[in-house]
Structures are given as structure tokens and as C-alpha cells.
PDB file of C-alpha atoms and ligand atoms in Angstrom:
ATOM      1  CA  UNK A 638       0.000   0.000   0.000  1.00 57.00           C
ATOM      2  CA  UNK A 639       2.792   2.429   0.743  1.00 64.00           C
ATOM      3  CA  UNK A 640       3.855   2.107  -2.873  1.00 74.00           C
ATOM      4  CA  UNK A 641       0.346   2.991  -3.990  1.00 77.00           C
ATOM      5  CA  UNK A 642       0.171   6.111  -1.869  1.00 81.00           C
ATOM      6  CA  UNK A 643       3.753   7.213  -2.519  1.00 79.00           C
ATOM      7  CA  UNK A 644       3.636   6.726  -6.253  1.00 78.00           C
ATOM      8  CA  UNK A 645       6.186   8.278  -8.550  1.00 81.00           C
ATOM      9  CA  UNK A 646       5.448  11.889  -9.385  1.00 88.00           C
ATOM     10  CA  UNK A 647       6.982  12.915 -12.692  1.00 95.00           C
ATOM     11  CA  UNK A 648       9.161  16.030 -12.542  1.00 97.00           C
ATOM     12  CA  UNK A 649      12.088  17.624 -14.331  1.00 97.00           C
ATOM     13  CA  UNK A 650      15.282  19.212 -13.064  1.00 97.00           C
ATOM     14  CA  UNK A 651      15.652  22.955 -13.530  1.00 98.00           C
ATOM     15  CA  UNK A 652      19.103  24.438 -14.067  1.00 97.00           C
ATOM     16  CA  UNK A 653      20.147  26.681 -11.195  1.00 96.00           C
ATOM     17  CA  UNK A 654      17.464  25.769  -8.659  1.00 96.00           C
ATOM     18  CA  UNK A 655      16.954  22.907  -6.233  1.00 96.00           C
ATOM     19  CA  UNK A 656      13.242  22.389  -6.713  1.00 96.00           C
ATOM     20  CA  UNK A 657      12.002  20.277  -9.586  1.00 96.00           C
ATOM     21  CA  UNK A 658       9.418  21.263 -12.173  1.00 97.00           C
ATOM     22  CA  UNK A 659       6.262  19.212 -11.503  1.00 96.00           C
ATOM     23  CA  UNK A 660       5.118  17.747 -14.814  1.00 97.00           C
ATOM     24  CA  UNK A 661       1.388  17.662 -15.431  1.00 97.00           C
ATOM     25  CA  UNK A 662       0.491  16.631 -18.998  1.00 98.00           C
ATOM     26  CA  UNK A 663       2.581  16.260 -22.140  1.00 98.00           C
ATOM     27  CA  UNK A 664       1.033  17.674 -25.303  1.00 98.00           C
ATOM     28  CA  UNK A 665       2.751  16.946 -28.611  1.00 98.00           C
ATOM     29  CA  UNK A 666       2.201  18.414 -32.064  1.00 97.00           C
ATOM     30  CA  UNK A 667       3.121  16.969 -35.434  1.00 93.00           C
ATOM     31  CA  UNK A 668       4.219  18.446 -38.766  1.00 92.00           C
ATOM     32  CA  UNK A 669       5.943  21.593 -37.621  1.00 94.00           C
ATOM     33  CA  UNK A 670       9.040  21.640 -39.866  1.00 94.00           C
ATOM     34  CA  UNK A 671       8.676  21.750 -43.669  1.00 89.00           C
ATOM     35  CA  UNK A 672      11.651  19.444 -44.331  1.00 90.00           C
ATOM     36  CA  UNK A 673      10.185  16.747 -42.059  1.00 89.00           C
ATOM     37  CA  UNK A 674       6.757  17.012 -43.727  1.00 88.00           C
ATOM     38  CA  UNK A 675       8.581  16.496 -47.026  1.00 88.00           C
ATOM     39  CA  UNK A 676      10.593  13.460 -45.868  1.00 89.00           C
ATOM     40  CA  UNK A 677       7.383  11.827 -44.595  1.00 87.00           C
ATOM     41  CA  UNK A 678       5.488  12.690 -47.809  1.00 85.00           C
ATOM     42  CA  UNK A 679       2.808  14.540 -45.883  1.00 82.00           C
ATOM     43  CA  UNK A 680       0.980  17.600 -47.139  1.00 75.00           C
ATOM     44  CA  UNK A 681       1.194  20.774 -45.054  1.00 68.00           C
ATOM     45  CA  UNK A 682      -1.885  20.919 -42.846  1.00 73.00           C
ATOM     46  CA  UNK A 683      -3.730  23.979 -41.496  1.00 74.00           C
ATOM     47  CA  UNK A 684      -4.039  22.401 -38.015  1.00 80.00           C
ATOM     48  CA  UNK A 685      -1.232  20.055 -37.030  1.00 84.00           C
ATOM     49  CA  UNK A 686      -2.313  16.946 -35.102  1.00 91.00           C
ATOM     50  CA  UNK A 687      -2.160  17.146 -31.306  1.00 96.00           C
ATOM     51  CA  UNK A 688      -1.598  14.035 -29.210  1.00 97.00           C
ATOM     52  CA  UNK A 689      -0.513  13.340 -25.639  1.00 98.00           C
ATOM     53  CA  UNK A 690       1.948  11.246 -23.745  1.00 98.00           C
ATOM     54  CA  UNK A 691       1.426  10.425 -20.065  1.00 98.00           C
ATOM     55  CA  UNK A 692       3.647  12.488 -17.747  1.00 97.00           C
ATOM     56  CA  UNK A 693       5.277   9.318 -16.446  1.00 94.00           C
ATOM     57  CA  UNK A 694       6.642   8.644 -19.947  1.00 97.00           C
ATOM     58  CA  UNK A 695       9.205  11.347 -19.079  1.00 97.00           C
ATOM     59  CA  UNK A 696      12.748  10.189 -18.582  1.00 94.00           C
ATOM     60  CA  UNK A 697      14.081  13.198 -16.676  1.00 91.00           C
ATOM     61  CA  UNK A 698      17.564  14.214 -17.800  1.00 87.00           C
ATOM     62  CA  UNK A 699      18.015  11.167 -20.020  1.00 88.00           C
ATOM     63  CA  UNK A 700      19.642   7.932 -18.928  1.00 93.00           C
ATOM     64  CA  UNK A 701      19.099   4.361 -20.014  1.00 96.00           C
ATOM     65  CA  UNK A 702      15.818   3.310 -21.623  1.00 95.00           C
ATOM     66  CA  UNK A 703      14.742  -0.318 -21.729  1.00 95.00           C
ATOM     67  CA  UNK A 704      14.197  -0.969 -25.439  1.00 97.00           C
ATOM     68  CA  UNK A 705      10.434  -0.807 -26.139  1.00 96.00           C
ATOM     69  CA  UNK A 706       8.893  -4.143 -27.074  1.00 96.00           C
ATOM     70  CA  UNK A 707       6.712  -4.928 -30.098  1.00 96.00           C
ATOM     71  CA  UNK A 708       8.363  -2.632 -32.633  1.00 97.00           C
ATOM     72  CA  UNK A 709      10.745  -3.201 -35.519  1.00 97.00           C
ATOM     73  CA  UNK A 710      11.098   0.510 -36.213  1.00 98.00           C
ATOM     74  CA  UNK A 711      11.684   2.637 -33.124  1.00 98.00           C
ATOM     75  CA  UNK A 712      12.506   6.182 -34.251  1.00 98.00           C
ATOM     76  CA  UNK A 713      13.890   9.366 -32.670  1.00 98.00           C
ATOM     77  CA  UNK A 714      12.424  12.871 -33.040  1.00 98.00           C
ATOM     78  CA  UNK A 715      14.303  15.723 -31.356  1.00 98.00           C
ATOM     79  CA  UNK A 716      12.021  18.567 -30.248  1.00 98.00           C
ATOM     80  CA  UNK A 717      12.020  21.844 -28.332  1.00 98.00           C
ATOM     81  CA  UNK A 718       9.938  21.316 -25.195  1.00 98.00           C
ATOM     82  CA  UNK A 719       8.002  24.210 -23.676  1.00 98.00           C
ATOM     83  CA  UNK A 720       7.225  24.069 -19.933  1.00 98.00           C
ATOM     84  CA  UNK A 721       4.242  26.088 -18.697  1.00 98.00           C
ATOM     85  CA  UNK A 722       3.935  28.004 -15.428  1.00 98.00           C
ATOM     86  CA  UNK A 723       0.480  29.344 -16.207  1.00 96.00           C
ATOM     87  CA  UNK A 724      -2.379  28.385 -18.419  1.00 96.00           C
ATOM     88  CA  UNK A 725      -5.959  28.936 -19.388  1.00 98.00           C
ATOM     89  CA  UNK A 726      -8.481  28.301 -22.082  1.00 98.00           C
ATOM     90  CA  UNK A 727      -8.300  30.192 -25.374  1.00 98.00           C
ATOM     91  CA  UNK A 728      -4.953  31.831 -24.698  1.00 98.00           C
ATOM     92  CA  UNK A 729      -4.159  34.517 -27.278  1.00 98.00           C
ATOM     93  CA  UNK A 730      -0.925  33.852 -29.172  1.00 98.00           C
ATOM     94  CA  UNK A 731       0.485  37.255 -28.256  1.00 98.00           C
ATOM     95  CA  UNK A 732      -0.017  36.501 -24.558  1.00 98.00           C
ATOM     96  CA  UNK A 733       1.129  32.874 -24.658  1.00 98.00           C
ATOM     97  CA  UNK A 734       4.805  33.405 -23.831  1.00 98.00           C
ATOM     98  CA  UNK A 735       3.831  34.976 -20.502  1.00 98.00           C
ATOM     99  CA  UNK A 736       2.692  31.484 -19.473  1.00 98.00           C
ATOM    100  CA  UNK A 737       6.037  29.858 -20.301  1.00 98.00           C
ATOM    101  CA  UNK A 738       8.274  28.846 -17.390  1.00 98.00           C
ATOM    102  CA  UNK A 739      11.132  27.480 -19.435  1.00 98.00           C
ATOM    103  CA  UNK A 740      12.426  25.205 -22.144  1.00 98.00           C
ATOM    104  CA  UNK A 741      14.024  21.805 -22.524  1.00 98.00           C
ATOM    105  CA  UNK A 742      15.238  19.390 -25.169  1.00 98.00           C
ATOM    106  CA  UNK A 743      13.025  16.358 -25.671  1.00 98.00           C
ATOM    107  CA  UNK A 744      13.046  13.235 -27.793  1.00 98.00           C
ATOM    108  CA  UNK A 745       9.632  12.065 -28.989  1.00 98.00           C
ATOM    109  CA  UNK A 746      10.315   8.339 -29.290  1.00 98.00           C
ATOM    110  CA  UNK A 747       7.987   6.696 -31.782  1.00 98.00           C
ATOM    111  CA  UNK A 748       7.133   3.135 -32.814  1.00 98.00           C
ATOM    112  CA  UNK A 749       6.932   4.224 -36.457  1.00 98.00           C
ATOM    113  CA  UNK A 750       5.745   0.848 -37.756  1.00 98.00           C
ATOM    114  CA  UNK A 751       2.807   0.859 -35.335  1.00 98.00           C
ATOM    115  CA  UNK A 752       2.063   4.523 -36.054  1.00 97.00           C
ATOM    116  CA  UNK A 753       1.830   3.827 -39.813  1.00 96.00           C
ATOM    117  CA  UNK A 754      -0.461   0.899 -39.130  1.00 97.00           C
ATOM    118  CA  UNK A 755      -2.660   2.984 -36.824  1.00 96.00           C
ATOM    119  CA  UNK A 756      -2.845   5.775 -39.373  1.00 92.00           C
ATOM    120  CA  UNK A 757      -4.072   3.365 -42.043  1.00 95.00           C
ATOM    121  CA  UNK A 758      -6.577   1.723 -39.725  1.00 97.00           C
ATOM    122  CA  UNK A 759      -7.790   5.006 -38.206  1.00 95.00           C
ATOM    123  CA  UNK A 760      -6.703   3.716 -34.778  1.00 96.00           C
ATOM    124  CA  UNK A 761      -5.471   5.904 -31.897  1.00 96.00           C
ATOM    125  CA  UNK A 762      -1.731   6.544 -31.435  1.00 96.00           C
ATOM    126  CA  UNK A 763      -1.124   5.523 -27.814  1.00 97.00           C
ATOM    127  CA  UNK A 764       0.850   2.365 -28.511  1.00 98.00           C
ATOM    128  CA  UNK A 765       2.969   4.142 -31.133  1.00 98.00           C
ATOM    129  CA  UNK A 766       3.602   7.373 -29.237  1.00 98.00           C
ATOM    130  CA  UNK A 767       2.683   7.177 -25.564  1.00 98.00           C
ATOM    131  CA  UNK A 768       4.558   4.139 -24.289  1.00 97.00           C
ATOM    132  CA  UNK A 769       6.872   3.803 -21.274  1.00 96.00           C
ATOM    133  CA  UNK A 770       9.995   6.006 -21.422  1.00 96.00           C
ATOM    134  CA  UNK A 771       8.840   7.583 -24.697  1.00 98.00           C
ATOM    135  CA  UNK A 772       9.606  11.132 -23.554  1.00 98.00           C
ATOM    136  CA  UNK A 773      13.199  11.739 -22.404  1.00 97.00           C
ATOM    137  CA  UNK A 774      13.663  15.445 -21.587  1.00 98.00           C
ATOM    138  CA  UNK A 775      16.736  17.446 -20.537  1.00 98.00           C
ATOM    139  CA  UNK A 776      17.088  19.634 -17.478  1.00 98.00           C
ATOM    140  CA  UNK A 777      14.910  22.695 -18.068  1.00 98.00           C
ATOM    141  CA  UNK A 778      16.231  26.220 -18.421  1.00 98.00           C
ATOM    142  CA  UNK A 779      14.106  29.067 -17.157  1.00 98.00           C
ATOM    143  CA  UNK A 780      12.781  31.685 -19.567  1.00 98.00           C
ATOM    144  CA  UNK A 781      13.876  34.224 -16.957  1.00 97.00           C
ATOM    145  CA  UNK A 782      17.480  33.290 -17.745  1.00 96.00           C
ATOM    146  CA  UNK A 783      17.440  32.346 -21.470  1.00 98.00           C
ATOM    147  CA  UNK A 784      14.316  34.270 -22.565  1.00 97.00           C
ATOM    148  CA  UNK A 785      12.344  32.703 -25.422  1.00 98.00           C
ATOM    149  CA  UNK A 786      14.618  31.078 -28.016  1.00 97.00           C
ATOM    150  CA  UNK A 787      13.259  31.802 -31.513  1.00 95.00           C
ATOM    151  CA  UNK A 788      16.364  30.623 -33.345  1.00 97.00           C
ATOM    152  CA  UNK A 789      19.301  28.358 -32.645  1.00 97.00           C
ATOM    153  CA  UNK A 790      20.586  24.973 -33.736  1.00 98.00           C
ATOM    154  CA  UNK A 791      18.500  21.904 -32.883  1.00 98.00           C
ATOM    155  CA  UNK A 792      20.241  18.587 -33.470  1.00 98.00           C
ATOM    156  CA  UNK A 793      20.348  14.893 -32.624  1.00 98.00           C
ATOM    157  CA  UNK A 794      23.209  12.423 -33.007  1.00 98.00           C
ATOM    158  CA  UNK A 795      23.232   8.628 -32.769  1.00 98.00           C
ATOM    159  CA  UNK A 796      26.562   7.067 -31.733  1.00 98.00           C
ATOM    160  CA  UNK A 797      28.215  10.408 -32.464  1.00 98.00           C
ATOM    161  CA  UNK A 798      26.827  10.755 -36.007  1.00 98.00           C
ATOM    162  CA  UNK A 799      24.487  13.693 -36.664  1.00 98.00           C
ATOM    163  CA  UNK A 800      21.056  12.540 -37.853  1.00 98.00           C
ATOM    164  CA  UNK A 801      18.891  15.625 -37.337  1.00 98.00           C
ATOM    165  CA  UNK A 802      20.038  19.212 -37.656  1.00 98.00           C
ATOM    166  CA  UNK A 803      17.932  22.322 -38.179  1.00 97.00           C
ATOM    167  CA  UNK A 804      17.205  25.736 -36.724  1.00 97.00           C
ATOM    168  CA  UNK A 805      14.370  26.628 -34.363  1.00 97.00           C
ATOM    169  CA  UNK A 806      13.481  29.433 -36.776  1.00 96.00           C
ATOM    170  CA  UNK A 807      12.431  26.690 -39.248  1.00 96.00           C
ATOM    171  CA  UNK A 808       9.375  25.911 -37.106  1.00 96.00           C
ATOM    172  CA  UNK A 809       6.170  26.509 -39.089  1.00 94.00           C
ATOM    173  CA  UNK A 810       4.143  27.333 -35.975  1.00 95.00           C
ATOM    174  CA  UNK A 811       5.986  29.095 -33.162  1.00 97.00           C
ATOM    175  CA  UNK A 812       5.529  27.997 -29.549  1.00 98.00           C
ATOM    176  CA  UNK A 813       3.138  30.925 -28.942  1.00 98.00           C
ATOM    177  CA  UNK A 814       0.869  29.723 -31.753  1.00 97.00           C
ATOM    178  CA  UNK A 815       0.992  26.105 -30.536  1.00 97.00           C
ATOM    179  CA  UNK A 816       0.025  27.160 -27.005  1.00 98.00           C
ATOM    180  CA  UNK A 817      -2.870  29.191 -28.422  1.00 98.00           C
ATOM    181  CA  UNK A 818      -3.975  26.282 -30.607  1.00 97.00           C
ATOM    182  CA  UNK A 819      -3.861  23.645 -27.847  1.00 98.00           C
ATOM    183  CA  UNK A 820      -5.613  25.974 -25.387  1.00 98.00           C
ATOM    184  CA  UNK A 821      -8.598  26.147 -27.731  1.00 97.00           C
ATOM    185  CA  UNK A 822      -9.279  22.505 -26.819  1.00 97.00           C
ATOM    186  CA  UNK A 823      -7.718  22.040 -23.370  1.00 98.00           C
ATOM    187  CA  UNK A 824      -7.504  24.374 -20.398  1.00 98.00           C
ATOM    188  CA  UNK A 825      -3.730  24.523 -20.047  1.00 98.00           C
ATOM    189  CA  UNK A 826      -2.319  24.360 -16.517  1.00 98.00           C
ATOM    190  CA  UNK A 827       0.959  25.033 -14.723  1.00 98.00           C
ATOM    191  CA  UNK A 828       3.186  21.980 -15.196  1.00 98.00           C
ATOM    192  CA  UNK A 829       1.971  21.173 -18.700  1.00 98.00           C
ATOM    193  CA  UNK A 830       4.649  20.478 -21.307  1.00 98.00           C
ATOM    194  CA  UNK A 831       4.458  20.959 -25.068  1.00 98.00           C
ATOM    195  CA  UNK A 832       6.624  19.031 -27.557  1.00 98.00           C
ATOM    196  CA  UNK A 833       6.824  21.339 -30.576  1.00 98.00           C
ATOM    197  CA  UNK A 834       7.540  18.976 -33.488  1.00 97.00           C
ATOM    198  CA  UNK A 835      10.669  17.590 -35.115  1.00 97.00           C
ATOM    199  CA  UNK A 836      12.814  18.557 -38.115  1.00 96.00           C
ATOM    200  CA  UNK A 837      13.930  16.156 -40.875  1.00 96.00           C
ATOM    201  CA  UNK A 838      16.284  13.247 -40.308  1.00 97.00           C
ATOM    202  CA  UNK A 839      14.130  11.048 -38.094  1.00 97.00           C
ATOM    203  CA  UNK A 840      15.518   7.530 -38.101  1.00 97.00           C
ATOM    204  CA  UNK A 841      15.755   4.168 -36.479  1.00 98.00           C
ATOM    205  CA  UNK A 842      17.273   3.261 -33.114  1.00 98.00           C
ATOM    206  CA  UNK A 843      18.712  -0.105 -32.064  1.00 97.00           C
ATOM    207  CA  UNK A 844      19.500  -1.572 -28.648  1.00 97.00           C
ATOM    208  CA  UNK A 845      22.857  -0.216 -27.463  1.00 97.00           C
ATOM    209  CA  UNK A 846      22.620   3.076 -29.372  1.00 98.00           C
ATOM    210  CA  UNK A 847      23.780   6.273 -27.673  1.00 98.00           C
ATOM    211  CA  UNK A 848      21.554   9.222 -28.501  1.00 98.00           C
ATOM    212  CA  UNK A 849      22.583  12.810 -27.826  1.00 98.00           C
ATOM    213  CA  UNK A 850      20.321  15.742 -28.626  1.00 98.00           C
ATOM    214  CA  UNK A 851      20.635  19.445 -28.025  1.00 98.00           C
ATOM    215  CA  UNK A 852      19.400  22.936 -28.709  1.00 98.00           C
ATOM    216  CA  UNK A 853      21.604  26.052 -28.556  1.00 98.00           C
ATOM    217  CA  UNK A 854      21.194  27.922 -25.240  1.00 97.00           C
ATOM    218  CA  UNK A 855      18.595  25.369 -24.028  1.00 98.00           C
ATOM    219  CA  UNK A 856      20.754  22.350 -23.232  1.00 97.00           C
ATOM    220  CA  UNK A 857      21.222  18.737 -24.175  1.00 97.00           C
ATOM    221  CA  UNK A 858      20.079  15.266 -23.230  1.00 98.00           C
ATOM    222  CA  UNK A 859      21.828  11.887 -23.413  1.00 98.00           C
ATOM    223  CA  UNK A 860      20.040   8.572 -23.778  1.00 97.00           C
ATOM    224  CA  UNK A 861      21.309   5.045 -24.048  1.00 97.00           C
ATOM    225  CA  UNK A 862      18.992   2.478 -25.600  1.00 97.00           C
ATOM    226  CA  UNK A 863      19.049  -0.570 -23.373  1.00 96.00           C
ATOM    227  CA  UNK A 864      18.075  -4.123 -24.061  1.00 91.00           C
ATOM    228  CA  UNK A 865      14.611  -5.329 -24.916  1.00 87.00           C
ATOM    229  CA  UNK A 866      12.598  -6.151 -21.809  1.00 75.00           C
ATOM    230  CA  UNK A 867      11.027  -9.560 -21.752  1.00 72.00           C
TER     231      UNK A 867
HETATM  232 MN1  LIG B 559       7.098  14.403 -32.690  1.00 59.18          MN
END
């Protein structure tokens, strides 16, 4: 019973302070970089898809991830993560950044084979997107110290070889627009996180791979893909 009542509360480290950022929900958007839309042969869409991962899919500050079962095509997607200190319903884009606490670097791990299957069947995305350890995120940096990064290199390397490399300024919809869009459907709250989409170069991961991802001024995160759990 003690385990039930003292369950794990997901949180993220914050650079420069002792207290951790209490994670509430994780919202993710798709199709936010033109080169990625092109590599996936997807048309540009007026409203990018929004999906969620459970907060306990976070792997705070990286570390080792047991390799997810039931996929032959686990893929990496490096993304800028926005952490909210405020919220509301129908937030105006020009007021959205006032609700931002800080930023981190996240990897939206994806069972691409199961996502393709779900897309064809019209099934939900949970087993392709919202599985255990599917959301490693770096230590956060506060907007009060780095402000709101609108440009800067975003990259991901596997075993030291660069796979994804782009600039935050390539984002089709800026964080302020994404916050406004999501808040039209959900009342955003302090602790909510937003994954803002990935640039081109998404690719496959294998057990044993070392993944490093970073964003200028925001930070970096290191992940090692462990063995398949049985
Ligand atoms: Mn993604």
C-alpha cells in the first residue's frame, strides 16, 4: 500500500534551482518543420495533429531506456519542449509566452511501424507514441534566464553521427501559436509540457545506441537504448 500512496510523481530538473518542475500533462504536435513534412510525404496541414503522452513517460535528464517491445522501427524525433507556469483556455498567441516557465530538449520516441499501421486503420496513437519512457527530456532552463529562443541549432546524433540538424526558426508554428492552438481545446495548466515537433532526419534506433540531442542555449540530453525487456 505504501507504494500505492507514494507513487512516482513525474518532474524535471531545472538548471540553477533545487526544486524540480512538476510535470502535469505532455502535449505533442506533429508536422511543424517543412523538411520533415517532405521526408514523410505529408501535405502541409492547417491544423497540425495534437496528441498526448502520459507524464510518467518522461525520462528526466536522459539515462538508459529499456528498449520498447513490439516494434521493428523505433525512431527518434528531437524537439524543443516548452514548460508552462500558467495556463488557461483560449490563450491569445500574443499573450502565450507569458505562461512559459522554461524550455528543454526532448526526444519524442515513436514506434513508427505501429504509427503507420494505426494511421491506415484510423486507430489511436497511444501504442505508437505514448509508451513507457517515450519522452526523455533534458534539465529545463528558465525563460527568466534564457528568454524565449526563436532561433538556434536543434540537433540529434546517434553514436556520435548527426542525424537531425535544423534551426528553431524553421518551425512553421511558433511555440506561442501552438500554445494558443492547444488551449482552444484544453484548459492549459501550470506543469503542462508541449513538444513542438521535429525537423527532418528522423531515423531508427537499435538496442545499445547512444543518442545525444541538443538545442543552442537550451541544453542537451543523453540517452542510451538498453536491451529489450522480456
Ligand atoms: Mn514528434
